[in-house]
Amino acid sequence: MRDLVIPAPALPTVPTSTGGRFPVRRVFCVSRNYAAHAREMGHDPDREPPFFFTKPADAVVVDDADTPYPTMTDRLEHEVELVVAIGTGGSDLAVDDALGHVWGYAVGLDLTRRDLQAEAKRLGRPWDTAKGFDASAPIGALTPAAGVDPTTGTIELRVNGDLRQSGDLADQIWSVAETIAELSRFVTLAPGDLLMTGTPEGVGVLDRGDVLDGTIAGVGSVRTRIV
């Protein structure tokens, strides 16, 4: 192997409830996977198949660290989501087999520069700068899959103690298994991949100093402060 011309970047990792660290390879996100949220964003959930976007692996914020308010936006918004961690890879997975490829689950936040996203939509441009910016994916500790039912459970987000988002995993348009199988048709999933599975209704604006507490029953929590 040839010598590296610059130091190798540090490998992003997410803590686990078992005490180890989960290395992050890629971060995929599915959009508008709860009917009420799709409607609040002006879309018809009965007519749209799932579609995906990505965040950089090093966009994760872990261990309850603070999250810096991003540049180039006046409208940072929160989206609380179930995060799926892939433990064994594959392509063109069957729905019935998909959950067998999951290492664990966590609670995450898909932070969004909503003003940049709206402009990108208007111009027909990609969402990269709206979704894939630095520190755009705070994630809590992963719980091993054996202890989690990803088909049901209350999902909530509180900001400064006030309830902002509340729903149930059962409200997902596409189940976790269906979402994994669909994504595996487009890319070959690999160990270390994360999948953020969409958010319930109630997304809203964040300000510097806001403290976010996300929870999913049976999964865990995530906490961060916008600074």
mmCIF file of C-alpha atoms in Angstrom:
data_model
loop_
_atom_site.group_PDB
_atom_site.id
_atom_site.type_symbol
_atom_site.label_atom_id
_atom_site.label_comp_id
_atom_site.label_asym_id
_atom_site.label_seq_id
_atom_site.Cartn_x
_atom_site.Cartn_y
_atom_site.Cartn_z
ATOM 1 C CA MET A 1 0.000 0.000 0.000
ATOM 2 C CA ARG A 2 1.376 3.404 -0.935
ATOM 3 C CA ASP A 3 2.026 5.956 1.799
ATOM 4 C CA LEU A 4 -0.838 8.327 2.440
ATOM 5 C CA VAL A 5 -0.132 11.876 1.327
ATOM 6 C CA ILE A 6 -2.306 13.303 4.143
ATOM 7 C CA PRO A 7 -3.317 11.769 7.495
ATOM 8 C CA ALA A 8 -6.264 9.389 7.222
ATOM 9 C CA PRO A 9 -9.536 10.923 8.500
ATOM 10 C CA ALA A 10 -10.807 9.648 11.830
ATOM 11 C CA LEU A 11 -13.495 6.986 11.572
ATOM 12 C CA PRO A 12 -16.867 8.294 12.822
ATOM 13 C CA THR A 13 -18.470 6.010 15.419
ATOM 14 C CA VAL A 14 -21.733 5.853 17.352
ATOM 15 C CA PRO A 15 -21.916 4.570 20.953
ATOM 16 C CA THR A 16 -23.864 1.418 21.751
ATOM 17 C CA SER A 17 -25.757 0.371 24.844
ATOM 18 C CA THR A 18 -23.382 -2.589 25.149
ATOM 19 C CA GLY A 19 -20.372 -0.335 25.646
ATOM 20 C CA GLY A 20 -18.686 -0.691 22.244
ATOM 21 C CA ARG A 21 -18.658 1.702 19.296
ATOM 22 C CA PHE A 22 -20.360 1.220 15.927
ATOM 23 C CA PRO A 23 -18.273 2.462 12.965
ATOM 24 C CA VAL A 24 -20.225 4.580 10.493
ATOM 25 C CA ARG A 25 -19.725 3.946 6.767
ATOM 26 C CA ARG A 26 -22.586 5.903 5.162
ATOM 27 C CA VAL A 27 -25.778 7.652 6.285
ATOM 28 C CA PHE A 28 -28.906 7.196 4.181
ATOM 29 C CA CYS A 29 -32.219 8.947 4.867
ATOM 30 C CA VAL A 30 -35.717 8.239 3.568
ATOM 31 C CA SER A 31 -37.967 11.227 2.999
ATOM 32 C CA ARG A 32 -41.630 11.761 3.952
ATOM 33 C CA ASN A 33 -42.224 8.336 5.514
ATOM 34 C CA TYR A 34 -45.061 9.437 7.827
ATOM 35 C CA ALA A 35 -48.338 10.453 6.226
ATOM 36 C CA ALA A 36 -49.026 13.418 8.517
ATOM 37 C CA HIS A 37 -45.545 14.841 7.950
ATOM 38 C CA ALA A 38 -45.887 14.397 4.181
ATOM 39 C CA ARG A 39 -49.108 16.385 4.305
ATOM 40 C CA GLU A 40 -47.631 19.160 6.446
ATOM 41 C CA MET A 41 -44.888 19.502 3.818
ATOM 42 C CA GLY A 42 -47.495 19.765 1.051
ATOM 43 C CA HIS A 43 -47.301 16.250 -0.449
ATOM 44 C CA ASP A 44 -49.668 13.322 -0.974
ATOM 45 C CA PRO A 45 -48.343 10.250 0.895
ATOM 46 C CA ASP A 46 -50.630 7.904 -1.056
ATOM 47 C CA ARG A 47 -48.989 8.706 -4.384
ATOM 48 C CA GLU A 48 -45.265 8.858 -3.625
ATOM 49 C CA PRO A 49 -42.866 5.909 -3.439
ATOM 50 C CA PRO A 50 -39.970 6.324 -0.998
ATOM 51 C CA PHE A 51 -36.931 8.254 -2.104
ATOM 52 C CA PHE A 52 -33.554 8.625 -0.455
ATOM 53 C CA PHE A 53 -30.868 11.208 0.222
ATOM 54 C CA THR A 54 -27.596 11.013 2.128
ATOM 55 C CA LYS A 55 -25.548 12.721 4.803
ATOM 56 C CA PRO A 56 -21.779 12.395 5.256
ATOM 57 C CA ALA A 57 -20.659 9.804 7.799
ATOM 58 C CA ASP A 58 -18.903 12.503 9.799
ATOM 59 C CA ALA A 59 -22.130 14.510 10.112
ATOM 60 C CA VAL A 60 -23.017 12.410 13.173
ATOM 61 C CA VAL A 61 -23.018 14.137 16.576
ATOM 62 C CA VAL A 62 -22.758 11.650 19.446
ATOM 63 C CA ASP A 63 -22.351 11.307 23.207
ATOM 64 C CA ASP A 64 -24.789 14.189 23.929
ATOM 65 C CA ALA A 65 -22.354 16.700 22.421
ATOM 66 C CA ASP A 66 -23.476 20.202 21.476
ATOM 67 C CA THR A 67 -24.508 20.846 17.880
ATOM 68 C CA PRO A 68 -23.306 24.070 16.231
ATOM 69 C CA TYR A 69 -25.923 26.179 14.454
ATOM 70 C CA PRO A 70 -25.004 25.853 10.759
ATOM 71 C CA THR A 71 -23.949 28.681 8.504
ATOM 72 C CA MET A 72 -25.912 29.926 5.484
ATOM 73 C CA THR A 73 -29.379 29.464 6.972
ATOM 74 C CA ASP A 74 -31.994 31.373 8.929
ATOM 75 C CA ARG A 75 -34.313 28.377 9.290
ATOM 76 C CA LEU A 76 -32.789 25.335 10.977
ATOM 77 C CA GLU A 77 -35.471 22.699 11.640
ATOM 78 C CA HIS A 78 -35.656 19.441 13.623
ATOM 79 C CA GLU A 79 -36.857 15.983 12.557
ATOM 80 C CA VAL A 80 -36.726 13.129 15.098
ATOM 81 C CA GLU A 81 -36.258 9.686 13.528
ATOM 82 C CA LEU A 82 -35.620 5.999 14.138
ATOM 83 C CA VAL A 83 -32.083 5.138 13.027
ATOM 84 C CA VAL A 84 -31.270 1.659 11.697
ATOM 85 C CA ALA A 85 -27.684 0.354 11.863
ATOM 86 C CA ILE A 86 -26.794 -2.278 9.258
ATOM 87 C CA GLY A 87 -24.676 -5.145 10.569
ATOM 88 C CA THR A 88 -24.526 -7.412 7.513
ATOM 89 C CA GLY A 89 -24.731 -6.132 3.965
ATOM 90 C CA GLY A 90 -26.418 -7.213 0.791
ATOM 91 C CA SER A 91 -28.275 -6.097 -2.303
ATOM 92 C CA ASP A 92 -31.797 -6.674 -3.590
ATOM 93 C CA LEU A 93 -32.867 -7.932 -0.163
ATOM 94 C CA ALA A 94 -36.249 -9.542 0.352
ATOM 95 C CA VAL A 95 -38.559 -7.730 2.770
ATOM 96 C CA ASP A 96 -38.878 -10.880 4.881
ATOM 97 C CA ASP A 97 -35.080 -11.064 5.255
ATOM 98 C CA ALA A 98 -34.302 -7.362 5.687
ATOM 99 C CA LEU A 99 -34.466 -7.106 9.491
ATOM 100 C CA GLY A 100 -31.937 -9.927 9.752
ATOM 101 C CA HIS A 101 -29.326 -7.502 8.395
ATOM 102 C CA VAL A 102 -29.839 -4.990 11.231
ATOM 103 C CA TRP A 103 -27.310 -4.697 14.066
ATOM 104 C CA GLY A 104 -29.329 -2.240 16.125
ATOM 105 C CA TYR A 105 -31.501 0.849 16.417
ATOM 106 C CA ALA A 106 -31.115 4.362 17.821
ATOM 107 C CA VAL A 107 -32.886 7.697 18.033
ATOM 108 C CA GLY A 108 -31.570 10.363 15.688
ATOM 109 C CA LEU A 109 -32.206 13.924 14.521
ATOM 110 C CA ASP A 110 -32.250 14.845 10.845
ATOM 111 C CA LEU A 111 -31.420 18.542 11.058
ATOM 112 C CA THR A 112 -32.416 20.525 7.987
ATOM 113 C CA ARG A 113 -31.634 23.955 6.530
ATOM 114 C CA ARG A 114 -35.268 24.339 5.488
ATOM 115 C CA ASP A 115 -34.790 27.587 3.596
ATOM 116 C CA LEU A 116 -32.055 26.033 1.457
ATOM 117 C CA GLN A 117 -34.185 22.935 0.899
ATOM 118 C CA ALA A 118 -37.132 25.046 -0.254
ATOM 119 C CA GLU A 119 -34.901 26.914 -2.702
ATOM 120 C CA ALA A 120 -33.434 23.648 -4.012
ATOM 121 C CA LYS A 121 -36.924 22.263 -4.569
ATOM 122 C CA ARG A 122 -37.967 25.424 -6.397
ATOM 123 C CA LEU A 123 -34.982 25.212 -8.716
ATOM 124 C CA GLY A 124 -35.042 21.430 -9.132
ATOM 125 C CA ARG A 125 -31.622 21.067 -7.515
ATOM 126 C CA PRO A 126 -30.211 18.404 -5.138
ATOM 127 C CA TRP A 127 -30.711 18.736 -1.385
ATOM 128 C CA ASP A 128 -27.065 18.236 -0.387
ATOM 129 C CA THR A 129 -26.453 21.621 1.241
ATOM 130 C CA ALA A 130 -29.862 21.518 2.940
ATOM 131 C CA LYS A 131 -29.446 18.063 4.463
ATOM 132 C CA GLY A 132 -25.801 16.980 4.333
ATOM 133 C CA PHE A 133 -24.049 19.764 6.232
ATOM 134 C CA ASP A 134 -21.626 19.440 9.160
ATOM 135 C CA ALA A 135 -23.165 18.114 12.401
ATOM 136 C CA SER A 136 -26.550 17.523 10.756
ATOM 137 C CA ALA A 137 -27.167 14.092 12.333
ATOM 138 C CA PRO A 138 -27.146 13.891 16.149
ATOM 139 C CA ILE A 139 -27.603 10.230 17.134
ATOM 140 C CA GLY A 140 -28.063 8.509 20.488
ATOM 141 C CA ALA A 141 -26.680 5.144 21.583
ATOM 142 C CA LEU A 142 -27.538 2.095 19.492
ATOM 143 C CA THR A 143 -29.559 -0.694 21.106
ATOM 144 C CA PRO A 144 -28.989 -4.222 19.688
ATOM 145 C CA ALA A 145 -31.734 -5.341 17.333
ATOM 146 C CA ALA A 146 -32.687 -8.366 19.420
ATOM 147 C CA GLY A 147 -34.224 -6.087 22.039
ATOM 148 C CA VAL A 148 -36.220 -3.822 19.700
ATOM 149 C CA ASP A 149 -39.511 -4.066 17.813
ATOM 150 C CA PRO A 150 -39.138 -1.484 15.010
ATOM 151 C CA THR A 151 -42.787 -1.733 13.979
ATOM 152 C CA THR A 152 -44.343 0.048 16.966
ATOM 153 C CA GLY A 153 -43.472 2.473 19.727
ATOM 154 C CA THR A 154 -44.012 6.132 20.610
ATOM 155 C CA ILE A 155 -41.552 8.539 18.973
ATOM 156 C CA GLU A 156 -41.294 12.043 20.449
ATOM 157 C CA LEU A 157 -39.169 15.164 20.439
ATOM 158 C CA ARG A 158 -39.134 17.840 23.128
ATOM 159 C CA VAL A 159 -37.407 21.191 22.699
ATOM 160 C CA ASN A 160 -36.601 22.959 25.966
ATOM 161 C CA GLY A 161 -39.017 20.533 27.634
ATOM 162 C CA ASP A 162 -41.951 21.354 25.335
ATOM 163 C CA LEU A 163 -43.398 18.572 23.182
ATOM 164 C CA ARG A 164 -42.850 19.362 19.499
ATOM 165 C CA GLN A 165 -43.245 16.027 17.704
ATOM 166 C CA SER A 166 -45.209 12.932 18.683
ATOM 167 C CA GLY A 167 -46.120 9.841 16.694
ATOM 168 C CA ASP A 168 -45.720 6.094 16.558
ATOM 169 C CA LEU A 169 -43.429 3.876 14.504
ATOM 170 C CA ALA A 170 -46.585 2.084 13.396
ATOM 171 C CA ASP A 171 -47.490 5.262 11.471
ATOM 172 C CA GLN A 172 -44.663 4.758 8.976
ATOM 173 C CA ILE A 173 -45.840 4.520 5.375
ATOM 174 C CA TRP A 174 -43.013 2.115 4.572
ATOM 175 C CA SER A 175 -41.964 -0.232 7.387
ATOM 176 C CA VAL A 176 -38.320 -0.557 8.379
ATOM 177 C CA ALA A 177 -38.092 -3.893 6.564
ATOM 178 C CA GLU A 178 -39.659 -2.450 3.408
ATOM 179 C CA THR A 179 -37.393 0.605 3.503
ATOM 180 C CA ILE A 180 -34.237 -1.497 3.874
ATOM 181 C CA ALA A 181 -35.311 -3.774 1.029
ATOM 182 C CA GLU A 182 -36.132 -0.807 -1.225
ATOM 183 C CA LEU A 183 -32.814 0.928 -0.526
ATOM 184 C CA SER A 184 -30.926 -2.300 -1.251
ATOM 185 C CA ARG A 185 -32.305 -2.217 -4.789
ATOM 186 C CA PHE A 186 -30.357 1.006 -5.441
ATOM 187 C CA VAL A 187 -27.126 0.378 -3.505
ATOM 188 C CA THR A 188 -25.380 -2.612 -1.983
ATOM 189 C CA LEU A 189 -25.767 -2.152 1.747
ATOM 190 C CA ALA A 190 -22.693 -2.775 3.878
ATOM 191 C CA PRO A 191 -21.852 -3.140 7.566
ATOM 192 C CA GLY A 192 -21.613 0.324 9.099
ATOM 193 C CA ASP A 193 -24.373 1.889 7.024
ATOM 194 C CA LEU A 194 -27.004 3.897 8.913
ATOM 195 C CA LEU A 195 -30.551 4.499 7.704
ATOM 196 C CA MET A 196 -32.711 7.311 9.083
ATOM 197 C CA THR A 197 -36.319 6.294 8.531
ATOM 198 C CA GLY A 198 -38.375 9.479 8.428
ATOM 199 C CA THR A 199 -40.089 11.768 10.907
ATOM 200 C CA PRO A 200 -43.629 12.288 12.243
ATOM 201 C CA GLU A 201 -45.437 15.606 11.961
ATOM 202 C CA GLY A 202 -44.542 18.666 14.002
ATOM 203 C CA VAL A 203 -41.197 19.708 12.505
ATOM 204 C CA GLY A 204 -40.214 23.206 13.547
ATOM 205 C CA VAL A 205 -37.618 25.926 13.812
ATOM 206 C CA LEU A 206 -34.637 25.822 16.184
ATOM 207 C CA ASP A 207 -32.677 28.654 17.784
ATOM 208 C CA ARG A 208 -29.281 28.829 19.435
ATOM 209 C CA GLY A 209 -29.544 27.606 23.018
ATOM 210 C CA ASP A 210 -32.380 25.139 22.336
ATOM 211 C CA VAL A 211 -32.034 21.749 24.038
ATOM 212 C CA LEU A 212 -33.459 18.799 22.094
ATOM 213 C CA ASP A 213 -34.531 15.526 23.726
ATOM 214 C CA GLY A 214 -35.723 12.775 21.381
ATOM 215 C CA THR A 215 -37.080 9.435 22.579
ATOM 216 C CA ILE A 216 -38.473 6.248 21.064
ATOM 217 C CA ALA A 217 -40.137 3.705 23.349
ATOM 218 C CA GLY A 218 -38.048 0.547 23.552
ATOM 219 C CA VAL A 219 -35.135 2.103 21.641
ATOM 220 C CA GLY A 220 -33.549 4.910 23.646
ATOM 221 C CA SER A 221 -32.949 8.631 23.436
ATOM 222 C CA VAL A 222 -30.864 11.400 21.907
ATOM 223 C CA ARG A 223 -29.980 14.748 23.434
ATOM 224 C CA THR A 224 -28.143 17.772 22.080
ATOM 225 C CA ARG A 225 -28.007 21.541 22.504
ATOM 226 C CA ILE A 226 -27.853 23.982 19.603
ATOM 227 C CA VAL A 227 -24.971 26.418 20.128
#
